[in-house]
Short mmCIF file of C-alpha atoms (C1' of nucleotides) in Angstrom, two decimals:
data_model
loop_
_atom_site.label_atom_id
_atom_site.label_comp_id
_atom_site.label_asym_id
_atom_site.label_seq_id
_atom_site.Cartn_x
_atom_site.Cartn_y
_atom_site.Cartn_z
CA MET A 1 28.87 20.74 1.28
CA ALA A 2 25.34 22.06 1.54
CA GLY A 3 23.82 23.94 4.41
CA ARG A 4 20.60 22.82 6.03
CA ASN A 5 18.47 25.13 4.00
CA ASP A 6 19.64 24.71 0.47
CA THR A 7 17.32 23.76 -2.34
CA LYS A 8 18.18 20.08 -2.21
CA THR A 9 17.27 19.85 1.46
CA LYS A 10 14.10 21.84 1.01
CA ILE A 11 13.01 19.39 -1.68
CA LEU A 12 13.79 16.35 0.46
CA ASP A 13 11.96 17.82 3.45
CA ALA A 14 8.84 18.59 1.47
CA ALA A 15 8.94 15.35 -0.47
CA GLU A 16 9.21 13.02 2.50
CA LYS A 17 6.17 14.55 4.20
CA LEU A 18 4.05 14.32 1.07
CA PHE A 19 5.23 10.83 0.14
CA ALA A 20 4.46 9.56 3.64
CA GLU A 21 0.99 11.14 3.70
CA ARG A 22 -0.19 10.47 0.17
CA GLY A 23 2.06 7.80 -1.29
CA PHE A 24 4.61 8.12 -4.05
CA SER A 25 2.51 8.01 -7.16
CA GLU A 26 -0.14 10.31 -5.70
CA THR A 27 2.47 12.98 -5.08
CA SER A 28 3.50 15.06 -8.09
CA LEU A 29 6.77 16.92 -8.45
CA ARG A 30 4.74 20.09 -8.87
CA LEU A 31 3.16 19.60 -5.47
CA ILE A 32 6.55 18.93 -3.89
CA THR A 33 8.25 21.97 -5.40
CA SER A 34 5.39 24.28 -4.55
CA LYS A 35 5.42 23.16 -0.89
CA ALA A 36 9.21 23.43 -0.86
CA GLU A 37 9.00 26.86 -2.50
CA VAL A 38 11.56 25.97 -5.12
CA ASN A 39 11.40 25.79 -8.87
CA LEU A 40 9.93 22.74 -10.55
CA ALA A 41 13.01 22.14 -12.68
CA SER A 42 15.27 21.93 -9.62
CA VAL A 43 14.11 18.40 -8.81
CA ASN A 44 15.48 17.05 -12.03
CA TYR A 45 18.60 19.16 -11.72
CA HIS A 46 19.40 17.85 -8.23
CA PHE A 47 18.04 14.31 -8.39
CA GLY A 48 17.71 13.39 -12.03
CA SER A 49 14.27 11.85 -11.76
CA LYS A 50 11.38 11.28 -9.43
CA LYS A 51 12.50 7.70 -8.83
CA GLU A 52 15.91 8.89 -7.68
CA LEU A 53 14.27 11.43 -5.42
CA ILE A 54 12.25 8.66 -3.79
CA ARG A 55 15.41 6.66 -3.13
CA ALA A 56 17.19 9.70 -1.74
CA VAL A 57 14.32 10.35 0.63
CA LEU A 58 14.44 6.77 1.92
CA ALA A 59 18.24 6.64 2.07
CA ARG A 60 18.39 9.75 4.22
CA TYR A 61 16.50 7.84 6.91
CA LEU A 62 17.96 4.38 6.39
CA ASP A 63 21.53 5.68 6.59
CA VAL A 64 20.77 6.92 10.10
CA PHE A 65 18.42 4.21 11.28
CA MET A 66 20.16 1.03 10.17
CA PRO A 67 23.52 1.59 11.91
CA SER A 68 21.74 2.95 14.97
CA ALA A 69 19.46 -0.10 15.15
CA GLU A 70 22.43 -2.42 14.80
CA ARG A 71 24.31 -0.65 17.61
CA ALA A 72 21.26 -0.94 19.87
CA LEU A 73 20.94 -4.64 19.10
CA VAL A 74 24.61 -5.35 19.76
CA GLU A 75 24.46 -3.46 23.03
CA LEU A 76 21.39 -5.41 24.15
CA LEU A 77 22.98 -8.76 23.35
CA ASP A 78 26.22 -7.76 25.10
CA ASN A 79 24.34 -6.98 28.30
CA GLU A 80 21.79 -9.72 27.98
CA PRO A 81 22.73 -12.53 25.60
CA GLN A 82 19.51 -14.41 26.34
CA ALA A 83 17.20 -11.47 25.66
CA ASP A 84 13.70 -12.53 24.69
CA LEU A 85 11.83 -11.46 21.57
CA ASN A 86 10.07 -8.60 23.30
CA LYS A 87 13.42 -7.16 24.30
CA ILE A 88 14.88 -7.62 20.85
CA PHE A 89 11.99 -5.87 19.16
CA SER A 90 12.04 -3.21 21.87
CA SER A 91 15.67 -2.47 21.10
CA LEU A 92 14.39 -0.85 17.93
CA VAL A 93 12.26 1.66 19.78
CA ALA A 94 15.06 4.07 20.75
CA PRO A 95 16.60 4.15 17.27
CA LEU A 96 13.14 4.77 15.84
CA LEU A 97 12.38 7.60 18.24
CA GLU A 98 15.77 9.22 17.60
CA LEU A 99 14.46 9.97 14.15
CA ASN A 100 12.20 12.53 15.77
CA GLN A 101 15.26 14.53 16.68
CA LEU A 102 16.48 14.33 13.13
CA ARG A 103 13.26 15.90 11.86
CA ASN A 104 9.82 16.76 13.09
CA GLU A 105 7.61 13.64 12.98
CA GLY A 106 10.66 11.75 11.76
CA THR A 107 9.63 8.38 13.23
CA THR A 108 6.17 8.40 11.71
CA ILE A 109 7.42 9.61 8.38
CA PHE A 110 10.12 6.96 8.21
CA LEU A 111 7.82 4.07 9.01
CA GLN A 112 5.17 5.30 6.62
CA LEU A 113 7.75 5.66 3.87
CA LEU A 114 8.97 2.16 4.57
CA GLY A 115 5.46 0.80 4.32
CA ARG A 116 4.70 2.64 1.12
CA GLY A 117 8.04 1.53 -0.26
CA TYR A 118 7.25 -2.11 0.27
CA ILE A 119 3.69 -2.02 -0.89
CA GLU A 120 3.48 0.60 -3.57
CA SER A 121 6.60 0.28 -5.67
CA GLN A 122 6.65 -2.92 -7.66
CA GLY A 123 9.61 -4.49 -5.97
CA HIS A 124 12.27 -1.97 -6.83
CA LEU A 125 12.37 -0.34 -3.41
CA ARG A 126 12.37 -3.74 -1.75
CA TRP A 127 15.40 -4.55 -3.88
CA PHE A 128 17.03 -1.23 -3.02
CA ILE A 129 16.60 -1.84 0.70
CA THR A 130 17.79 -5.44 0.80
CA THR A 131 20.83 -4.83 -1.39
CA HIS A 132 21.93 -1.67 0.43
CA TYR A 133 21.09 -2.62 3.99
CA GLY A 134 21.02 -6.42 3.87
CA GLN A 135 23.89 -6.91 6.28
CA HIS A 136 22.09 -4.99 9.00
CA LEU A 137 18.92 -6.94 8.35
CA ASP A 138 20.74 -10.28 8.52
CA LYS A 139 22.03 -9.57 12.01
CA PHE A 140 18.59 -8.78 13.20
CA VAL A 141 17.13 -11.94 11.71
CA GLN A 142 19.91 -13.96 13.32
CA ALA A 143 19.20 -12.48 16.74
CA VAL A 144 15.50 -13.19 16.46
CA SER A 145 16.16 -16.77 15.34
CA ASN A 146 18.53 -17.39 18.22
CA SER A 147 16.03 -16.16 20.74
CA ALA A 148 13.31 -18.47 19.38
CA PRO A 149 15.25 -21.65 18.61
CA HIS A 150 12.07 -23.77 18.66
CA ILE A 151 10.92 -22.19 15.40
CA PRO A 152 12.27 -23.96 12.28
CA PRO A 153 13.96 -21.65 9.75
CA ALA A 154 11.19 -21.92 7.16
CA ASP A 155 8.54 -20.96 9.71
CA MET A 156 10.74 -18.12 10.94
CA PHE A 157 11.04 -16.86 7.39
CA TRP A 158 7.29 -16.65 7.06
CA ARG A 159 6.74 -15.14 10.47
CA LEU A 160 9.28 -12.40 10.01
CA HIS A 161 7.47 -11.40 6.85
CA PHE A 162 4.18 -11.51 8.71
CA THR A 163 5.84 -9.15 11.17
CA LEU A 164 7.00 -6.85 8.42
CA GLY A 165 3.44 -6.74 7.14
CA THR A 166 2.06 -5.98 10.55
CA ILE A 167 4.31 -3.00 11.18
CA VAL A 168 4.28 -1.68 7.67
CA PHE A 169 0.52 -1.73 7.19
CA THR A 170 -0.06 -0.30 10.64
CA MET A 171 2.26 2.60 9.97
CA ALA A 172 0.88 3.30 6.52
CA SER A 173 -2.57 3.51 8.11
CA ALA A 174 -1.44 5.07 11.38
CA ASP A 175 -3.05 8.46 10.84
CA ALA A 176 -6.42 7.01 9.93
CA LEU A 177 -6.30 4.50 12.80
CA ASN A 178 -5.32 7.18 15.28
CA GLU A 179 -8.29 9.27 14.20
CA ILE A 180 -10.67 6.38 14.75
CA ALA A 181 -9.10 5.50 18.08
CA ALA A 182 -9.41 9.13 19.16
CA SER A 183 -13.11 9.31 18.31
CA ASP A 184 -14.13 5.79 19.39
CA PHE A 185 -12.01 5.31 22.47
CA ASN A 186 -11.02 8.83 23.40
CA GLU A 187 -7.40 7.89 23.06
CA ASP A 188 -4.55 10.01 21.84
CA ASN A 189 -1.87 7.65 20.64
CA ASP A 190 1.39 9.11 19.53
CA ILE A 191 3.70 7.07 17.37
CA GLU A 192 5.57 5.63 20.36
CA ALA A 193 2.33 4.39 21.87
CA VAL A 194 1.46 2.59 18.65
CA ILE A 195 4.91 1.02 18.44
CA ARG A 196 4.67 -0.17 22.02
CA ARG A 197 1.28 -1.68 21.30
CA VAL A 198 2.46 -3.59 18.29
CA ILE A 199 5.61 -5.12 19.78
CA PRO A 200 3.91 -7.65 22.10
CA TYR A 201 1.61 -8.64 19.25
CA MET A 202 4.51 -9.36 16.93
CA ALA A 203 6.65 -11.05 19.56
CA ALA A 204 3.82 -13.39 20.52
CA GLY A 205 3.13 -14.27 16.91
CA VAL A 206 6.74 -14.99 16.04
CA ALA A 207 7.31 -17.20 19.07
CA VAL A 208 4.06 -19.18 19.15
CA PRO A 209 4.80 -22.92 18.89
CA VAL A 210 4.48 -24.31 15.40
CA ASP A 211 1.36 -26.38 15.01
CA ALA A 212 2.16 -30.01 14.26
CA HIS A 213 -1.07 -31.18 12.60
CA MET B 1 -29.69 -9.45 -16.71
CA ALA B 2 -26.21 -9.88 -18.14
CA GLY B 3 -24.55 -13.13 -19.13
CA ARG B 4 -21.15 -14.07 -17.82
CA ASN B 5 -19.31 -12.73 -20.81
CA ASP B 6 -20.78 -9.33 -21.42
CA THR B 7 -18.71 -6.18 -21.55
CA LYS B 8 -19.36 -5.24 -17.95
CA THR B 9 -18.09 -8.58 -16.71
CA LYS B 10 -15.07 -8.51 -18.98
CA ILE B 11 -14.13 -5.11 -17.56
CA LEU B 12 -14.55 -6.29 -13.97
CA ASP B 13 -12.51 -9.44 -14.60
CA ALA B 14 -9.62 -7.56 -16.18
CA ALA B 15 -9.75 -4.72 -13.67
CA GLU B 16 -9.62 -6.85 -10.54
CA LYS B 17 -6.51 -8.68 -11.70
CA LEU B 18 -4.70 -5.48 -12.60
CA PHE B 19 -5.80 -3.60 -9.50
CA ALA B 20 -4.62 -6.47 -7.29
CA GLU B 21 -1.25 -6.73 -9.03
CA ARG B 22 -0.41 -3.07 -9.56
CA GLY B 23 -2.64 -1.02 -7.34
CA PHE B 24 -5.47 1.29 -8.30
CA SER B 25 -3.70 4.45 -9.32
CA GLU B 26 -1.03 2.55 -11.24
CA THR B 27 -3.71 0.90 -13.36
CA SER B 28 -5.15 3.03 -16.16
CA LEU B 29 -8.51 2.53 -17.78
CA ARG B 30 -6.66 2.09 -21.06
CA LEU B 31 -4.75 -0.86 -19.66
CA ILE B 32 -7.94 -2.40 -18.31
CA THR B 33 -9.92 -2.01 -21.51
CA SER B 34 -7.09 -3.34 -23.65
CA LYS B 35 -6.72 -6.46 -21.48
CA ALA B 36 -10.49 -6.85 -21.44
CA GLU B 37 -10.62 -6.34 -25.20
CA VAL B 38 -13.38 -3.77 -24.97
CA ASN B 39 -13.58 -0.15 -25.94
CA LEU B 40 -12.13 2.50 -23.65
CA ALA B 41 -15.37 4.46 -23.49
CA SER B 42 -17.30 1.46 -22.19
CA VAL B 43 -15.90 1.87 -18.69
CA ASN B 44 -17.53 5.22 -18.30
CA TYR B 45 -20.71 4.02 -19.94
CA HIS B 46 -21.06 1.05 -17.57
CA PHE B 47 -19.55 2.41 -14.37
CA GLY B 48 -19.55 6.19 -14.67
CA SER B 49 -16.01 6.67 -13.40
CA LYS B 50 -12.88 4.86 -12.37
CA LYS B 51 -13.76 5.35 -8.72
CA GLU B 52 -17.09 3.61 -9.23
CA LEU B 53 -15.36 0.78 -11.08
CA ILE B 54 -13.05 0.26 -8.11
CA ARG B 55 -16.02 0.03 -5.79
CA ALA B 56 -17.80 -2.39 -8.11
CA VAL B 57 -14.73 -4.64 -8.22
CA LEU B 58 -14.55 -4.75 -4.45
CA ALA B 59 -18.29 -5.14 -4.00
CA ARG B 60 -18.39 -8.18 -6.27
CA TYR B 61 -16.16 -10.00 -3.79
CA LEU B 62 -17.50 -8.53 -0.58
CA ASP B 63 -21.09 -9.39 -1.51
CA VAL B 64 -20.09 -13.04 -1.65
CA PHE B 65 -17.51 -13.17 1.08
CA MET B 66 -19.18 -11.24 3.88
CA PRO B 67 -22.41 -13.27 4.12
CA SER B 68 -20.46 -16.49 3.67
CA ALA B 69 -18.02 -15.56 6.44
CA GLU B 70 -20.88 -14.66 8.72
CA ARG B 71 -22.65 -17.98 8.08
CA ALA B 72 -19.43 -19.86 8.86
CA LEU B 73 -18.97 -17.92 12.06
CA VAL B 74 -22.54 -18.48 13.22
CA GLU B 75 -22.23 -22.19 12.50
CA LEU B 76 -19.01 -22.45 14.47
CA LEU B 77 -20.47 -20.66 17.48
CA ASP B 78 -23.62 -22.79 17.36
CA ASN B 79 -21.56 -25.97 17.55
CA GLU B 80 -18.91 -24.62 19.84
CA PRO B 81 -19.88 -21.48 21.76
CA GLN B 82 -16.50 -21.35 23.52
CA ALA B 83 -14.40 -21.62 20.37
CA ASP B 84 -10.94 -20.16 20.77
CA LEU B 85 -9.32 -17.56 18.54
CA ASN B 86 -7.61 -20.10 16.34
CA LYS B 87 -10.95 -21.66 15.57
CA ILE B 88 -12.63 -18.31 14.95
CA PHE B 89 -9.96 -17.21 12.50
CA SER B 90 -10.00 -20.65 10.93
CA SER B 91 -13.70 -20.29 10.26
CA LEU B 92 -12.72 -17.74 7.62
CA VAL B 93 -10.60 -20.20 5.68
CA ALA B 94 -13.45 -21.96 3.89
CA PRO B 95 -15.21 -18.71 2.86
CA LEU B 96 -11.88 -17.38 1.60
CA LEU B 97 -11.11 -20.49 -0.41
CA GLU B 98 -14.61 -20.53 -1.89
CA LEU B 99 -13.59 -17.38 -3.75
CA ASN B 100 -11.29 -19.57 -5.82
CA GLN B 101 -14.37 -21.26 -7.23
CA LEU B 102 -15.88 -17.90 -8.04
CA ARG B 103 -12.86 -16.94 -10.11
CA ASN B 104 -9.35 -18.14 -10.77
CA GLU B 105 -7.00 -16.92 -8.01
CA GLY B 106 -10.06 -15.40 -6.36
CA THR B 107 -8.76 -15.70 -2.82
CA THR B 108 -5.46 -14.00 -3.53
CA ILE B 109 -7.05 -11.29 -5.63
CA PHE B 110 -9.64 -10.50 -2.98
CA LEU B 111 -7.12 -10.16 -0.19
CA GLN B 112 -4.80 -8.05 -2.28
CA LEU B 113 -7.65 -5.76 -3.30
CA LEU B 114 -8.64 -5.39 0.32
CA GLY B 115 -5.11 -4.38 1.25
CA ARG B 116 -4.79 -1.89 -1.56
CA GLY B 117 -8.17 -0.49 -0.68
CA TYR B 118 -7.16 0.22 2.86
CA ILE B 119 -3.76 1.65 2.11
CA GLU B 120 -3.96 3.38 -1.20
CA SER B 121 -7.24 5.20 -1.36
CA GLN B 122 -7.32 8.09 1.04
CA GLY B 123 -10.03 6.74 3.26
CA HIS B 124 -12.88 6.49 0.81
CA LEU B 125 -12.68 2.72 0.36
CA ARG B 126 -12.35 2.22 4.07
CA TRP B 127 -15.49 4.26 4.42
CA PHE B 128 -17.21 2.26 1.69
CA ILE B 129 -16.39 -1.05 3.36
CA THR B 130 -17.34 -0.10 6.88
CA THR B 131 -20.61 1.55 5.86
CA HIS B 132 -21.71 -1.24 3.51
CA TYR B 133 -20.47 -4.27 5.41
CA GLY B 134 -20.18 -2.92 8.94
CA GLN B 135 -22.82 -5.26 10.37
CA HIS B 136 -20.89 -8.33 9.26
CA LEU B 137 -17.65 -6.90 10.59
CA ASP B 138 -19.24 -6.08 13.93
CA LYS B 139 -20.30 -9.67 14.46
CA PHE B 140 -16.82 -10.90 13.80
CA VAL B 141 -15.27 -8.33 16.10
CA GLN B 142 -17.78 -9.30 18.75
CA ALA B 143 -16.93 -12.99 18.47
CA VAL B 144 -13.21 -12.32 18.70
CA SER B 145 -13.71 -10.02 21.68
CA ASN B 146 -15.83 -12.60 23.48
CA SER B 147 -13.23 -15.26 23.01
CA ALA B 148 -10.51 -12.99 24.39
CA PRO B 149 -12.34 -11.16 27.19
CA HIS B 150 -9.10 -10.19 28.86
CA ILE B 151 -8.31 -7.72 26.06
CA PRO B 152 -9.82 -4.24 26.55
CA PRO B 153 -11.79 -2.87 23.55
CA ALA B 154 -9.23 -0.25 22.58
CA ASP B 155 -6.44 -2.83 22.55
CA MET B 156 -8.65 -5.16 20.56
CA PHE B 157 -9.27 -2.40 18.01
CA TRP B 158 -5.54 -2.00 17.45
CA ARG B 159 -4.83 -5.69 17.38
CA LEU B 160 -7.50 -6.43 14.82
CA HIS B 161 -5.96 -3.80 12.59
CA PHE B 162 -2.53 -5.32 13.17
CA THR B 163 -4.12 -8.57 12.03
CA LEU B 164 -5.59 -6.95 8.95
CA GLY B 165 -2.14 -5.64 8.11
CA THR B 166 -0.53 -9.00 8.60
CA ILE B 167 -2.85 -10.86 6.29
CA VAL B 168 -3.12 -8.16 3.70
CA PHE B 169 0.59 -7.49 3.35
CA THR B 170 1.33 -11.19 3.30
CA MET B 171 -1.12 -11.72 0.49
CA ALA B 172 0.11 -8.73 -1.46
CA SER B 173 3.62 -10.22 -1.28
CA ALA B 174 2.57 -13.86 -1.42
CA ASP B 175 3.95 -14.53 -4.89
CA ALA B 176 7.38 -13.11 -4.09
CA LEU B 177 7.48 -14.86 -0.72
CA ASN B 178 6.48 -18.20 -2.20
CA GLU B 179 9.29 -17.96 -4.70
CA ILE B 180 11.84 -17.32 -1.97
CA ALA B 181 10.44 -20.10 0.19
CA ALA B 182 10.59 -22.48 -2.74
CA SER B 183 14.24 -21.78 -3.49
CA ASP B 184 15.51 -21.37 0.09
CA PHE B 185 13.50 -24.05 1.86
CA ASN B 186 12.32 -26.28 -0.93
CA GLU B 187 8.72 -25.61 -0.01
CA ASP B 188 5.72 -25.28 -2.24
CA ASN B 189 3.08 -23.25 -0.43
CA ASP B 190 -0.27 -22.64 -2.04
CA ILE B 191 -2.56 -19.92 -0.83
CA GLU B 192 -4.24 -22.22 1.68
CA ALA B 193 -0.89 -23.21 3.18
CA VAL B 194 0.02 -19.58 3.68
CA ILE B 195 -3.32 -18.81 5.29
CA ARG B 196 -2.88 -21.74 7.65
CA ARG B 197 0.57 -20.51 8.59
CA VAL B 198 -0.60 -17.03 9.38
CA ILE B 199 -3.56 -17.95 11.56
CA PRO B 200 -1.59 -19.12 14.62
CA TYR B 201 0.59 -16.02 14.34
CA MET B 202 -2.41 -13.69 14.36
CA ALA B 203 -4.29 -15.60 17.03
CA ALA B 204 -1.29 -15.50 19.36
CA GLY B 205 -0.82 -11.77 18.77
CA VAL B 206 -4.45 -10.88 19.37
CA ALA B 207 -4.69 -12.89 22.58
CA VAL B 208 -1.37 -12.06 24.22
CA PRO B 209 -1.98 -10.44 27.64
CA VAL B 210 -1.86 -6.64 27.57
CA ASP B 211 1.31 -5.39 29.17
CA ALA B 212 0.65 -3.33 32.27
CA HIS B 213 4.03 -1.63 32.48
"C1'" DG C 1 -24.41 -0.54 -26.40
"C1'" DT C 2 -20.33 0.37 -28.97
"C1'" DC C 3 -17.36 2.99 -31.59
"C1'" DT C 4 -14.10 7.16 -33.14
"C1'" DA C 5 -12.51 11.31 -32.11
"C1'" DT C 6 -11.47 14.62 -28.99
"C1'" DA C 7 -11.78 17.73 -24.92
"C1'" DT C 8 -9.31 18.65 -20.82
"C1'" DA C 9 -6.10 17.99 -17.26
"C1'" DT C 10 -1.95 16.68 -15.38
"C1'" DA C 11 2.16 14.16 -15.27
"C1'" DG C 12 7.60 13.89 -15.68
"C1'" DA C 13 11.23 15.76 -18.03
"C1'" DT C 14 14.21 19.16 -20.66
"C1'" DA C 15 16.10 23.22 -23.53
"C1'" DG C 16 18.07 27.28 -23.18
"C1'" DA C 17 18.30 32.17 -21.26
"C1'" DC C 18 20.10 34.25 -17.27
"C1'" DG D 1 22.28 26.81 -9.70
"C1'" DT D 2 17.79 28.82 -10.99
"C1'" DC D 3 14.35 30.37 -13.94
"C1'" DT D 4 10.58 30.38 -17.90
"C1'" DA D 5 8.64 28.06 -21.34
"C1'" DT D 6 7.63 24.03 -23.47
"C1'" DC D 7 7.91 19.15 -25.08
"C1'" DT D 8 5.91 14.76 -24.77
"C1'" DA D 9 3.32 11.36 -22.76
"C1'" DT D 10 -0.54 9.77 -20.59
"C1'" DA D 11 -4.52 10.19 -17.79
"C1'" DT D 12 -9.90 10.46 -17.17
"C1'" DA D 13 -13.84 11.65 -19.25
"C1'" DT D 14 -17.28 12.87 -22.90
"C1'" DA D 15 -19.69 14.19 -27.41
"C1'" DG D 16 -21.80 12.46 -31.04
"C1'" DA D 17 -22.07 9.12 -35.16
"C1'" DC D 18 -23.55 4.55 -35.85
#
DNA sequence: GTCTATATATAGATAGAC
DNA sequence: GTCTATCTATATATAGAC
């Protein structure tokens, strides 16, 4: 059943850090196995291919995050059926931060992986995510739509993808942006601070009245 | 002085399409030269290296877009010094669409390249853009800041990067999103329609009051 | 300026001994 | 399950003939 320090886990731990920092195609199996201090051939033995390793890395986070996010959403709507968009987006904060208990820098790594997954891989990770976690996603979309009933479905479709872009790009660039913010504004933003900055931006954008023109 | 169909131009034309579609590191010089129908060695003869080719591809757009965007901004502020954020962002629409006259699908390609440049290359394209076109960017940032004086500079920094992410991710996914929108909502959005959808979203996000909490 | 041929490096993947 | 050694493919880049 695998302890926490077997070869498979060591590979996943090293791989997720490197993938998040450098992207998938810029990270070689040789780099991963040398950081993990395991043999090069063990990646193919345990995962079959690099592509499968990438999926395993993502799944390890999504399997924790998706159910947790859904529980948080259900709980919010139970207590507060008329919750506004800010509250709905904010319900994701705790599940995201829990990932830091799972692993060091877990939240940042997860969001960066998600961003890279959507941008870098030509659609196959997008497919993987929507087919494996689509039911969770649907509930979230439904909750957002209900809380902004003045937005027609087609506009909501576009705006939720704008939102995905906002969060995903921000997280993929988070390290670079944090460096600039530190030097230009003397700020030290941790991942939670960035998340809390982006939520009002996204909520405002999703809910803004649709222009008639 | 180079006609419009010399080897150098053929390489740039083929490269920008492939870079926009697949990303920089997923696009080999072999693929570029075969699409361009030129010899492999000509890339290094004309550009020196792949890295320099990437910069040249980006520069060919930025050299047109940046001055044009600045002229449009100056004109807007001359006519309407108190222009709101929607108007300021909208001033970019014409300069963006002009890129379609420069080359087929120019607008989409430019925005996708910009996104890839920010995400994929570990900082060196970001550096290239800000050092070569920083003066244009500063004027735009200044205009946005003036029109939303209630947003502190550090918040504005973050929000403008959120905005960059929104537009860039949307454009990188525009083809896939348009297909979905066409089948689910019976809509046919061209690039201009998408840009006009995203502007109110971004303007609302940038201007939303900063939460005190 | 353009070509062929090749140098050089690095990638993912696998065979087979242990 | 882990190792060494290697296969095979593909990458960027360059030397040198034309």
